[in-house]
């Protein structure tokens, strides 16, 4: 008998079962055989928020939350941030290996030549209110793009899938920048295919009357590093949304719109926007202790702190702090940085945060850098979604090629009423449920 098994005794029946352990996990479906009676459907696992359930086997990102390690395809995040470019990392995430020189040239060419969007998308943009949140516009126009590419439905055709990957990685900066320009009432700036991925994005965001936009190389590089750090993060809420929607064989434009919607939440990719709003609310270093006191009293959470997986310093936050110094050399220091540093200092010494292993996450400093680079606060979630597109697509392709995957369909533990007869209106009594009014 192999040692790689788990023996389970069901005390309801006295029966014993042996289930295999593979990769330090048991298959939940192996528990189905455990039944208390003949008509029992079998034992399930209950795991709200998937705290301890692996939903897939993956070879893309590795995280050791206790040690603060993040690797893409085995390459440590700090090495990639130091030596690579965003498009190279996007290639690595999607295809598993760093590209050769000619592969990178082809990849860059293909991304560069898909940056334009159909002119009709501008009309969709124009339909939004002047103060519409750019993330709402970004999500909607991503979904709208699917209507221009009906071929994207051929998700099992690898060549066709490849084309959608070029299109999506190329077009997300255009959508994001156009949403911003609409928001501030400026004419759209078209992509410039002579520029790098990052420079072109800055061009579409900030170009005014100059004939040719030239990005500051320090800011261009900082954007590349931030994009690398945000490119993937294994099975987080938005990646799980991408896989979940994709498992229904939805086209990648709509699946990505769903993933971006998940990212928009303040507990996920919306956190960097919330960090900036929080720092502005705190207003000065002197107010930090009072703010921390309110956090500890449970009034609200310290945004940019804590992580489901990292119970140590988020390795991305460490790299971002370095980038911040380089950016501030060019832009001048943002006074919010002092508040952030003080907040971090006090929190890291405080018993409440120490006991709960709450450390700054990737979003704690990224917002301050983005603000110094002139990005408005409501663009922050969009700035997260643009590089995460490559990670979402890598997760999506892996899911489609995994023979063990099917349409996502969790089970439930049903605790509600069972069969009862319909009650006519005149016989109904007022019931004190949420939302009911006397
Ligand atoms: N501020 C204060 N207390 C916190 C914070 C925080 N930011 N985060 C967690 N806690 C406390 C909780 O109140 C809880 O305390 P308790 O045990 O006394 O009840 C304990 O720490 C554990 O918290 P959970 O909610 O169980 O932790 P979980 O793993 O579910 O949450 C999350 C992770 C959502 C990231 C959380 O830390 C949080 O809300 N952080 C602020 C939002 C944020 O920065 N999100 C960005 C995450 S990174 C990303 O998505 C890119």
CSV table of C-alpha atoms and ligand atoms in Angstrom, one decimal:
chain,number,residue,atom,x,y,z
A,1,UNK,CA,0.0,0.0,0.0
A,2,UNK,CA,1.3,3.4,-0.9
A,3,UNK,CA,2.0,6.0,1.8
A,4,UNK,CA,0.6,8.7,-0.4
A,5,UNK,CA,-2.9,8.2,0.8
A,6,UNK,CA,-5.3,9.5,3.3
A,7,UNK,CA,-7.3,7.1,5.4
A,8,UNK,CA,-10.7,8.5,6.5
A,9,UNK,CA,-13.0,6.9,9.0
A,10,UNK,CA,-16.6,8.0,8.8
A,11,UNK,CA,-17.8,7.8,12.4
A,12,UNK,CA,-21.4,7.9,11.2
A,13,UNK,CA,-21.1,4.5,9.6
A,14,UNK,CA,-17.8,3.2,10.9
A,15,UNK,CA,-16.6,2.7,7.3
A,16,UNK,CA,-13.0,3.4,6.3
A,17,UNK,CA,-11.9,4.9,3.0
A,18,UNK,CA,-8.6,5.5,1.5
A,19,UNK,CA,-8.1,8.4,-0.9
A,20,UNK,CA,-4.9,9.2,-2.9
A,21,UNK,CA,-2.8,12.3,-2.1
A,22,UNK,CA,-1.3,13.9,-5.2
A,23,UNK,CA,0.7,17.2,-5.1
A,24,UNK,CA,-0.2,17.5,-1.4
A,25,UNK,CA,-3.9,17.6,-2.2
A,26,UNK,CA,-6.8,15.1,-2.3
A,27,UNK,CA,-9.5,15.3,-5.0
A,28,UNK,CA,-12.7,16.6,-3.5
A,29,UNK,CA,-14.6,14.2,-5.9
A,30,UNK,CA,-12.9,11.3,-4.1
A,31,UNK,CA,-15.0,12.2,-1.1
A,32,UNK,CA,-18.3,11.5,-3.0
A,33,UNK,CA,-18.0,7.8,-2.2
A,34,UNK,CA,-18.4,8.6,1.5
A,35,UNK,CA,-22.1,8.2,2.2
A,36,UNK,CA,-24.1,8.0,5.4
A,37,UNK,CA,-27.0,6.2,3.7
A,38,UNK,CA,-27.9,4.7,0.3
A,39,UNK,CA,-29.7,7.9,-0.9
A,40,UNK,CA,-26.9,10.2,0.4
A,41,UNK,CA,-25.3,12.2,-2.5
A,42,UNK,CA,-21.9,11.8,-0.9
A,43,UNK,CA,-19.6,14.0,1.2
A,44,UNK,CA,-18.7,17.5,0.0
A,45,UNK,CA,-16.1,20.0,1.1
A,46,UNK,CA,-17.3,23.4,2.3
A,47,UNK,CA,-14.8,26.2,1.5
A,48,UNK,CA,-16.3,29.7,1.1
A,49,UNK,CA,-13.9,32.1,-0.6
A,50,UNK,CA,-11.8,29.0,-1.7
A,51,UNK,CA,-9.5,29.5,1.3
A,52,UNK,CA,-8.0,26.0,0.9
A,53,UNK,CA,-9.2,24.6,-2.4
A,54,UNK,CA,-7.0,24.4,-5.5
A,55,UNK,CA,-9.3,25.0,-8.5
A,56,UNK,CA,-6.6,24.1,-11.1
A,57,UNK,CA,-3.1,22.8,-11.8
A,58,UNK,CA,-1.0,25.7,-13.0
A,59,UNK,CA,2.5,26.4,-14.3
A,60,UNK,CA,2.3,30.2,-14.6
A,61,UNK,CA,2.9,32.0,-11.2
A,62,UNK,CA,4.3,30.6,-8.0
A,63,UNK,CA,3.7,32.4,-4.7
A,64,UNK,CA,5.1,31.5,-1.3
A,65,UNK,CA,3.1,33.8,0.9
A,66,UNK,CA,5.0,33.0,4.1
A,67,UNK,CA,8.4,33.7,2.6
A,68,UNK,CA,7.3,36.6,0.4
A,69,UNK,CA,8.3,34.9,-2.9
A,70,UNK,CA,6.7,35.5,-6.3
A,71,UNK,CA,7.9,33.9,-9.5
A,72,UNK,CA,6.6,33.9,-13.1
A,73,UNK,CA,7.3,30.6,-14.8
A,74,UNK,CA,10.1,30.1,-12.3
A,75,UNK,CA,11.8,33.4,-12.7
A,76,UNK,CA,11.9,35.6,-9.5
A,77,UNK,CA,9.9,38.8,-9.8
A,78,UNK,CA,12.8,41.0,-8.8
A,79,UNK,CA,15.0,39.6,-11.6
A,80,UNK,CA,12.3,40.2,-14.2
A,81,UNK,CA,11.6,43.7,-12.8
A,82,UNK,CA,15.3,44.6,-13.0
A,83,UNK,CA,16.2,43.1,-16.4
A,84,UNK,CA,13.1,42.5,-18.5
A,85,UNK,CA,10.4,44.6,-20.2
A,86,UNK,CA,6.6,44.2,-19.9
A,87,UNK,CA,6.1,42.7,-23.4
A,88,UNK,CA,8.9,40.2,-22.8
A,89,UNK,CA,7.2,39.2,-19.5
A,90,UNK,CA,3.8,39.0,-21.2
A,91,UNK,CA,5.4,36.5,-23.7
A,92,UNK,CA,6.9,34.5,-20.8
A,93,UNK,CA,3.6,34.3,-19.0
A,94,UNK,CA,1.7,33.2,-22.1
A,95,UNK,CA,4.3,30.8,-23.7
A,96,UNK,CA,6.3,29.6,-20.7
A,97,UNK,CA,9.8,30.6,-21.8
A,98,UNK,CA,11.6,33.9,-22.3
A,99,UNK,CA,11.5,34.8,-26.1
A,100,UNK,CA,14.6,34.7,-28.3
A,101,UNK,CA,15.5,37.9,-30.0
A,102,UNK,CA,13.6,37.1,-33.1
A,103,UNK,CA,10.6,35.8,-31.2
A,104,UNK,CA,10.5,39.0,-29.2
A,105,UNK,CA,10.7,41.0,-32.4
A,106,UNK,CA,7.8,39.2,-33.9
A,107,UNK,CA,5.8,39.4,-30.7
A,108,UNK,CA,6.4,43.1,-30.4
A,109,UNK,CA,5.5,43.7,-34.0
A,110,UNK,CA,2.3,41.8,-33.7
A,111,UNK,CA,1.2,43.7,-30.6
A,112,UNK,CA,2.2,47.0,-32.0
A,113,UNK,CA,0.2,46.5,-35.2
A,114,UNK,CA,-3.1,45.7,-33.4
A,115,UNK,CA,-3.2,48.9,-31.2
A,116,UNK,CA,-5.9,50.7,-33.2
A,117,UNK,CA,-9.5,50.2,-32.4
A,118,UNK,CA,-12.5,50.4,-34.6
A,119,UNK,CA,-13.7,54.0,-34.9
A,120,UNK,CA,-17.2,52.9,-33.7
A,121,UNK,CA,-15.7,52.3,-30.3
A,122,UNK,CA,-15.2,56.0,-30.0
A,123,UNK,CA,-18.9,56.4,-30.4
A,124,UNK,CA,-19.5,54.0,-27.5
A,125,UNK,CA,-17.0,56.1,-25.5
A,126,UNK,CA,-18.8,59.3,-26.4
A,127,UNK,CA,-22.0,57.9,-25.1
A,128,UNK,CA,-20.7,58.0,-21.5
A,129,UNK,CA,-21.4,60.8,-19.1
A,130,UNK,CA,-18.5,63.4,-18.9
A,131,UNK,CA,-17.6,62.2,-15.4
A,132,UNK,CA,-18.0,58.4,-16.0
A,133,UNK,CA,-15.4,56.3,-14.1
A,134,UNK,CA,-12.7,55.2,-16.6
A,135,UNK,CA,-12.8,51.6,-15.3
A,136,UNK,CA,-16.6,51.4,-16.1
A,137,UNK,CA,-15.8,52.7,-19.6
A,138,UNK,CA,-12.9,50.2,-19.9
A,139,UNK,CA,-14.9,47.2,-18.9
A,140,UNK,CA,-17.9,48.2,-21.2
A,141,UNK,CA,-15.8,48.8,-24.2
A,142,UNK,CA,-13.9,45.6,-23.7
A,143,UNK,CA,-17.2,43.8,-23.9
A,144,UNK,CA,-18.2,46.0,-26.9
A,145,UNK,CA,-15.0,45.0,-28.8
A,146,UNK,CA,-16.2,41.4,-28.9
A,147,UNK,CA,-19.0,42.5,-31.3
A,148,UNK,CA,-16.3,43.5,-33.8
A,149,UNK,CA,-14.5,40.2,-33.7
A,150,UNK,CA,-17.0,37.4,-34.0
A,151,UNK,CA,-14.1,35.0,-34.9
A,152,UNK,CA,-13.0,35.3,-31.2
A,153,UNK,CA,-15.7,32.7,-30.4
A,154,UNK,CA,-13.5,30.0,-31.9
A,155,UNK,CA,-11.8,29.5,-28.7
A,156,UNK,CA,-10.5,26.0,-29.5
A,157,UNK,CA,-8.8,27.2,-32.7
A,158,UNK,CA,-5.2,27.9,-31.4
A,159,UNK,CA,-4.4,30.2,-34.4
A,160,UNK,CA,-7.5,32.2,-33.9
A,161,UNK,CA,-6.9,32.4,-30.2
A,162,UNK,CA,-3.4,33.7,-30.8
A,163,UNK,CA,-4.9,36.6,-32.9
A,164,UNK,CA,-7.2,37.6,-30.0
A,165,UNK,CA,-4.2,37.6,-27.7
A,166,UNK,CA,-2.4,40.1,-29.9
A,167,UNK,CA,-5.6,42.1,-30.2
A,168,UNK,CA,-6.3,42.2,-26.5
A,169,UNK,CA,-2.8,43.0,-25.2
A,170,UNK,CA,-2.5,45.6,-28.0
A,171,UNK,CA,-5.9,47.3,-27.5
A,172,UNK,CA,-6.3,47.5,-23.8
A,173,UNK,CA,-3.9,50.6,-23.5
A,174,UNK,CA,-5.9,52.3,-26.3
A,175,UNK,CA,-9.2,51.6,-24.5
A,176,UNK,CA,-7.8,52.9,-21.2
A,177,UNK,CA,-6.3,56.0,-22.7
A,178,UNK,CA,-9.4,56.8,-24.7
A,179,UNK,CA,-11.5,56.5,-21.5
A,180,UNK,CA,-9.3,59.0,-19.8
A,181,UNK,CA,-9.4,61.4,-22.7
A,182,UNK,CA,-13.2,61.3,-22.8
A,183,UNK,CA,-13.2,61.8,-19.1
A,184,UNK,CA,-11.3,65.1,-19.4
A,185,UNK,CA,-13.0,66.2,-22.6
A,186,UNK,CA,-9.9,66.0,-24.8
A,187,UNK,CA,-9.7,64.7,-28.3
A,188,UNK,CA,-8.5,61.1,-28.5
A,189,UNK,CA,-4.8,60.6,-29.3
A,190,UNK,CA,-4.2,57.7,-31.7
A,191,UNK,CA,-1.6,55.0,-31.2
A,192,UNK,CA,1.9,55.8,-32.4
A,193,UNK,CA,3.4,52.5,-33.7
A,194,UNK,CA,7.0,53.9,-33.6
A,195,UNK,CA,6.9,53.9,-29.8
A,196,UNK,CA,7.3,51.2,-27.2
A,197,UNK,CA,4.2,49.7,-25.6
A,198,UNK,CA,4.7,51.9,-22.5
A,199,UNK,CA,5.6,55.1,-24.4
A,200,UNK,CA,2.7,54.6,-26.7
A,201,UNK,CA,0.4,54.4,-23.8
A,202,UNK,CA,1.8,57.6,-22.3
A,203,UNK,CA,1.5,59.2,-25.8
A,204,UNK,CA,-2.2,58.3,-26.0
A,205,UNK,CA,-2.8,59.6,-22.4
A,206,UNK,CA,-0.9,62.8,-22.5
A,207,UNK,CA,-0.1,64.0,-26.0
A,208,UNK,CA,-1.3,67.5,-26.7
A,209,UNK,CA,0.1,69.7,-29.5
A,210,UNK,CA,3.5,68.2,-30.0
A,211,UNK,CA,4.0,66.5,-33.4
A,212,UNK,CA,5.7,63.5,-31.9
A,213,UNK,CA,5.3,62.5,-28.2
A,214,UNK,CA,8.5,61.7,-26.4
A,215,UNK,CA,8.3,59.9,-23.0
A,216,UNK,CA,10.7,60.5,-20.3
A,217,UNK,CA,12.9,57.3,-20.3
A,218,UNK,CA,12.8,57.1,-16.4
A,219,UNK,CA,9.0,57.2,-16.4
A,220,UNK,CA,8.8,54.8,-19.3
A,221,UNK,CA,10.9,52.3,-17.5
A,222,UNK,CA,9.0,52.8,-14.2
A,223,UNK,CA,5.8,52.1,-16.1
A,224,UNK,CA,7.3,48.9,-17.5
A,225,UNK,CA,8.4,47.7,-14.0
A,226,UNK,CA,4.9,48.5,-12.6
A,227,UNK,CA,3.4,46.6,-15.5
A,228,UNK,CA,5.7,43.6,-14.9
A,229,UNK,CA,4.8,43.5,-11.2
A,230,UNK,CA,1.0,43.6,-12.0
A,231,UNK,CA,1.1,41.1,-14.9
A,232,UNK,CA,0.0,37.9,-13.0
A,233,UNK,CA,-0.7,36.7,-9.5
A,234,UNK,CA,-2.0,33.1,-9.8
A,235,UNK,CA,-5.6,32.3,-8.7
A,236,UNK,CA,-6.7,35.7,-7.4
A,237,UNK,CA,-10.3,36.9,-7.6
A,238,UNK,CA,-10.0,38.3,-11.2
A,239,UNK,CA,-8.0,35.4,-12.6
A,240,UNK,CA,-10.6,33.0,-11.1
A,241,UNK,CA,-13.3,35.1,-12.8
A,242,UNK,CA,-11.4,34.8,-16.1
A,243,UNK,CA,-11.2,31.1,-15.8
A,244,UNK,CA,-14.7,30.7,-14.5
A,245,UNK,CA,-16.3,32.8,-17.4
A,246,UNK,CA,-13.9,31.2,-19.9
A,247,UNK,CA,-14.9,27.8,-18.8
A,248,UNK,CA,-18.4,28.5,-20.3
A,249,UNK,CA,-16.5,28.9,-23.6
A,250,UNK,CA,-17.3,32.7,-23.6
A,251,UNK,CA,-15.1,34.6,-26.1
A,252,UNK,CA,-11.9,36.2,-24.5
A,253,UNK,CA,-13.2,39.8,-24.9
A,254,UNK,CA,-16.2,39.2,-22.7
A,255,UNK,CA,-14.3,36.9,-20.3
A,256,UNK,CA,-11.7,39.6,-19.9
A,257,UNK,CA,-14.4,42.2,-19.3
A,258,UNK,CA,-15.6,40.0,-16.4
A,259,UNK,CA,-12.1,39.6,-15.0
A,260,UNK,CA,-11.7,43.4,-15.2
A,261,UNK,CA,-15.0,43.9,-13.3
A,262,UNK,CA,-13.7,41.6,-10.5
A,263,UNK,CA,-10.4,43.6,-10.4
A,264,UNK,CA,-12.4,46.8,-10.0
A,265,UNK,CA,-13.5,45.9,-6.5
A,266,UNK,CA,-11.9,47.9,-3.6
A,267,UNK,CA,-10.7,44.7,-2.0
A,268,UNK,CA,-8.8,43.7,-5.2
A,269,UNK,CA,-7.5,46.0,-7.9
A,270,UNK,CA,-9.5,49.0,-6.7
A,271,UNK,CA,-7.3,49.1,-3.6
A,272,UNK,CA,-4.7,51.4,-5.1
A,273,UNK,CA,-7.3,54.0,-5.8
A,274,UNK,CA,-8.6,53.6,-2.2
A,275,UNK,CA,-5.1,54.0,-0.9
A,276,UNK,CA,-4.7,57.4,-2.5
A,277,UNK,CA,-8.1,58.6,-1.2
A,278,UNK,CA,-7.2,57.3,2.2
A,279,UNK,CA,-3.8,59.2,2.2
A,280,UNK,CA,-5.6,62.4,1.1
A,281,UNK,CA,-8.2,61.9,3.9
A,282,UNK,CA,-5.4,61.5,6.5
A,283,UNK,CA,-4.0,64.7,5.2
A,284,UNK,CA,-0.8,64.9,7.4
A,285,UNK,CA,1.7,62.8,9.2
A,286,UNK,CA,0.3,64.0,12.6
A,287,UNK,CA,-3.0,62.4,11.8
A,288,UNK,CA,-1.6,59.0,11.3
A,289,UNK,CA,-1.8,57.6,14.9
A,290,UNK,CA,-5.4,58.7,15.1
A,291,UNK,CA,-6.2,57.0,11.8
A,292,UNK,CA,-4.5,53.8,12.9
A,293,UNK,CA,-6.6,53.9,16.1
A,294,UNK,CA,-9.8,54.0,14.1
A,295,UNK,CA,-8.6,51.1,11.9
A,296,UNK,CA,-7.9,49.0,15.0
A,297,UNK,CA,-11.3,49.9,16.4
A,298,UNK,CA,-12.7,48.2,13.2
A,299,UNK,CA,-14.2,51.4,11.7
A,300,UNK,CA,-12.5,50.6,8.3
A,301,UNK,CA,-9.5,48.8,6.9
A,302,UNK,CA,-6.1,50.2,6.1
A,303,UNK,CA,-6.1,50.1,2.4
A,304,UNK,CA,-3.0,48.7,0.7
A,305,UNK,CA,-2.4,46.5,3.7
A,306,UNK,CA,-2.9,42.8,4.1
A,307,UNK,CA,-3.1,40.0,1.6
A,308,UNK,CA,-4.9,36.7,1.4
A,309,UNK,CA,-1.7,34.9,0.5
A,310,UNK,CA,1.2,37.0,1.6
A,311,UNK,CA,1.7,36.8,5.4
A,312,UNK,CA,5.0,38.6,4.9
A,313,UNK,CA,6.1,41.7,3.0
A,314,UNK,CA,4.7,41.5,-0.5
A,315,UNK,CA,7.8,41.2,-2.7
A,316,UNK,CA,6.2,43.5,-5.3
A,317,UNK,CA,5.9,46.3,-2.7
A,318,UNK,CA,9.6,46.1,-2.0
A,319,UNK,CA,10.4,46.7,-5.7
A,320,UNK,CA,7.9,49.4,-6.0
A,321,UNK,CA,9.4,51.4,-3.2
A,322,UNK,CA,12.7,51.5,-5.2
A,323,UNK,CA,10.8,52.6,-8.3
A,324,UNK,CA,9.2,55.4,-6.3
A,325,UNK,CA,12.6,57.0,-5.5
A,326,UNK,CA,13.6,57.0,-9.2
A,327,UNK,CA,10.3,58.5,-10.3
A,328,UNK,CA,10.4,61.2,-7.6
A,329,UNK,CA,13.9,62.2,-8.9
A,330,UNK,CA,12.1,63.2,-12.1
A,331,UNK,CA,8.7,64.4,-10.9
A,332,UNK,CA,9.6,65.8,-7.5
A,333,UNK,CA,8.3,64.2,-4.3
A,334,UNK,CA,4.7,63.8,-3.6
A,335,UNK,CA,3.9,64.9,0.0
A,336,UNK,CA,1.5,61.9,0.3
A,337,UNK,CA,4.7,59.7,0.4
A,338,UNK,CA,5.6,61.0,3.8
A,339,UNK,CA,2.2,60.0,5.1
A,340,UNK,CA,2.5,56.6,3.5
A,341,UNK,CA,5.9,56.0,5.0
A,342,UNK,CA,4.7,57.1,8.4
A,343,UNK,CA,1.6,54.9,8.1
A,344,UNK,CA,3.8,51.9,7.2
A,345,UNK,CA,6.3,52.6,10.0
A,346,UNK,CA,3.6,52.8,12.7
A,347,UNK,CA,1.6,49.9,11.4
A,348,UNK,CA,4.6,47.5,11.2
A,349,UNK,CA,5.4,48.2,14.9
A,350,UNK,CA,1.8,47.9,16.0
A,351,UNK,CA,0.7,44.7,17.8
A,352,UNK,CA,-2.6,44.6,15.8
A,353,UNK,CA,-0.9,44.4,12.4
A,354,UNK,CA,2.0,42.3,13.6
A,355,UNK,CA,-0.3,39.7,15.1
A,356,UNK,CA,-2.4,39.5,11.9
A,357,UNK,CA,0.7,39.5,9.7
A,358,UNK,CA,-0.6,42.5,7.8
A,359,UNK,CA,2.1,44.1,5.6
A,360,UNK,CA,2.0,46.6,2.7
A,361,UNK,CA,0.8,45.0,-0.5
A,362,UNK,CA,1.5,45.9,-4.1
A,363,UNK,CA,-1.1,48.7,-4.0
A,364,UNK,CA,0.3,50.6,-1.1
A,365,UNK,CA,2.9,52.6,-3.1
A,366,UNK,CA,1.8,52.1,-6.7
A,367,UNK,CA,-0.8,54.8,-6.5
A,368,UNK,CA,1.6,57.4,-5.2
A,369,UNK,CA,3.9,56.7,-8.2
A,370,UNK,CA,1.1,56.8,-10.6
A,371,UNK,CA,-0.1,60.1,-9.2
A,372,UNK,CA,3.4,61.6,-9.5
A,373,UNK,CA,3.4,60.5,-13.2
A,374,UNK,CA,0.2,62.6,-13.6
A,375,UNK,CA,-2.3,59.7,-13.8
A,376,UNK,CA,-5.5,60.7,-12.1
A,377,UNK,CA,-6.7,58.5,-9.2
A,378,UNK,CA,-9.6,56.9,-11.0
A,379,UNK,CA,-7.3,55.6,-13.7
A,380,UNK,CA,-5.5,53.4,-11.2
A,381,UNK,CA,-7.6,50.3,-11.6
A,382,UNK,CA,-7.3,50.7,-15.4
A,383,UNK,CA,-3.5,50.9,-15.0
A,384,UNK,CA,-3.7,47.5,-13.1
A,385,UNK,CA,-6.0,45.9,-15.7
A,386,UNK,CA,-3.8,46.8,-18.7
A,387,UNK,CA,-0.8,44.6,-17.7
A,388,UNK,CA,-3.0,42.0,-15.9
A,389,UNK,CA,-4.5,41.3,-19.4
A,390,UNK,CA,-1.5,39.1,-20.2
A,391,UNK,CA,-1.8,37.2,-17.0
A,392,UNK,CA,-5.6,36.7,-17.5
A,393,UNK,CA,-5.0,35.5,-21.0
A,394,UNK,CA,-2.2,33.1,-19.9
A,395,UNK,CA,-4.6,31.7,-17.2
A,396,UNK,CA,-7.4,31.4,-19.8
A,397,UNK,CA,-5.3,29.5,-22.3
A,398,UNK,CA,-4.0,27.1,-19.6
A,399,UNK,CA,-7.6,26.5,-18.5
A,400,UNK,CA,-8.7,25.8,-22.1
A,401,UNK,CA,-5.8,23.4,-22.7
A,402,UNK,CA,-6.3,21.5,-19.5
A,403,UNK,CA,-8.2,18.3,-20.2
A,404,UNK,CA,-9.3,18.1,-16.5
A,405,UNK,CA,-11.2,21.4,-16.6
A,406,UNK,CA,-14.9,21.7,-17.3
A,407,UNK,CA,-17.5,24.5,-17.0
A,408,UNK,CA,-17.0,25.9,-13.4
A,409,UNK,CA,-19.9,24.8,-11.3
A,410,UNK,CA,-19.4,24.8,-7.5
A,411,UNK,CA,-21.8,22.9,-5.2
A,412,UNK,CA,-23.7,24.5,-2.3
A,413,UNK,CA,-25.0,23.5,1.1
A,414,UNK,CA,-28.7,24.2,0.8
A,415,UNK,CA,-30.2,25.4,4.1
A,416,UNK,CA,-33.4,27.0,2.8
A,417,UNK,CA,-37.0,25.9,2.8
A,418,UNK,CA,-38.0,22.7,1.0
A,419,UNK,CA,-41.1,22.2,-1.1
A,420,UNK,CA,-44.0,24.3,0.1
A,421,UNK,CA,-47.3,25.5,-1.5
A,422,UNK,CA,-47.6,28.9,-3.1
A,423,UNK,CA,-49.3,31.4,-0.8
A,424,UNK,CA,-52.0,33.7,-2.4
A,425,UNK,CA,-51.5,37.5,-1.7
A,426,UNK,CA,-54.4,37.8,0.7
A,427,UNK,CA,-53.1,35.1,2.9
A,428,UNK,CA,-49.5,36.4,3.2
A,429,UNK,CA,-48.3,37.8,6.5
A,430,UNK,CA,-45.7,40.6,6.8
A,431,UNK,CA,-42.3,39.0,7.4
A,432,UNK,CA,-39.4,40.8,8.9
A,433,UNK,CA,-36.8,40.1,6.2
A,434,UNK,CA,-34.1,42.5,4.9
A,435,UNK,CA,-35.6,45.0,2.6
A,436,UNK,CA,-39.2,44.4,3.7
A,437,UNK,CA,-41.2,47.5,4.6
A,438,UNK,CA,-44.4,47.4,6.7
B,1,LIG,N1,-6.7,46.7,7.8
B,1,LIG,C1,-7.0,46.4,9.0
B,1,LIG,N2,-7.3,45.1,9.4
B,1,LIG,C2,-7.2,44.2,8.4
B,1,LIG,C3,-6.8,44.5,7.1
B,1,LIG,C4,-6.5,45.8,6.8
B,1,LIG,N3,-6.2,46.2,5.6
B,1,LIG,N4,-6.8,43.3,6.4
B,1,LIG,C5,-7.1,42.4,7.2
B,1,LIG,N5,-7.4,42.8,8.4
B,1,LIG,C6,-7.7,42.1,9.7
B,1,LIG,C7,-9.2,41.7,9.6
B,1,LIG,O1,-10.0,42.6,10.2
B,1,LIG,C8,-9.1,40.4,10.4
B,1,LIG,O2,-9.0,40.7,11.7
B,1,LIG,P1,-9.8,39.8,12.8
B,1,LIG,O3,-9.1,38.4,12.8
B,1,LIG,O4,-9.6,40.5,14.1
B,1,LIG,O5,-11.2,39.7,12.4
B,1,LIG,C9,-7.8,39.8,10.0
B,1,LIG,O6,-7.0,40.9,9.6
B,1,LIG,C10,-7.8,38.8,8.8
B,1,LIG,O7,-8.5,39.5,7.8
B,1,LIG,P2,-9.3,38.7,6.6
B,1,LIG,O8,-10.4,39.6,6.1
B,1,LIG,O9,-9.7,37.3,7.1
B,1,LIG,O10,-8.2,38.5,5.6
B,1,LIG,P3,-8.4,38.1,4.1
B,1,LIG,O11,-7.3,37.2,3.7
B,1,LIG,O12,-9.7,37.6,3.8
B,1,LIG,O13,-8.3,39.5,3.3
B,1,LIG,C11,-7.6,41.3,2.0
B,1,LIG,C12,-7.3,39.9,2.4
B,1,LIG,C13,-9.0,41.4,1.3
B,1,LIG,C14,-6.6,41.8,1.0
B,1,LIG,C15,-7.6,42.3,3.3
B,1,LIG,O14,-6.3,42.2,3.9
B,1,LIG,C16,-8.0,43.7,2.9
B,1,LIG,O15,-9.2,44.0,2.9
B,1,LIG,N6,-7.0,44.6,2.6
B,1,LIG,C17,-7.3,46.0,2.3
B,1,LIG,C18,-7.6,46.0,0.8
B,1,LIG,C19,-6.4,45.8,-0.1
B,1,LIG,O16,-5.4,46.4,0.1
B,1,LIG,N7,-6.6,45.0,-1.1
B,1,LIG,C20,-5.6,44.8,-2.1
B,1,LIG,C21,-5.1,43.4,-2.1
B,1,LIG,S1,-3.8,43.1,-3.2
B,1,LIG,C22,-4.5,43.0,-4.6
B,1,LIG,O17,-5.6,42.6,-4.8
B,1,LIG,C23,-3.7,43.3,-5.8
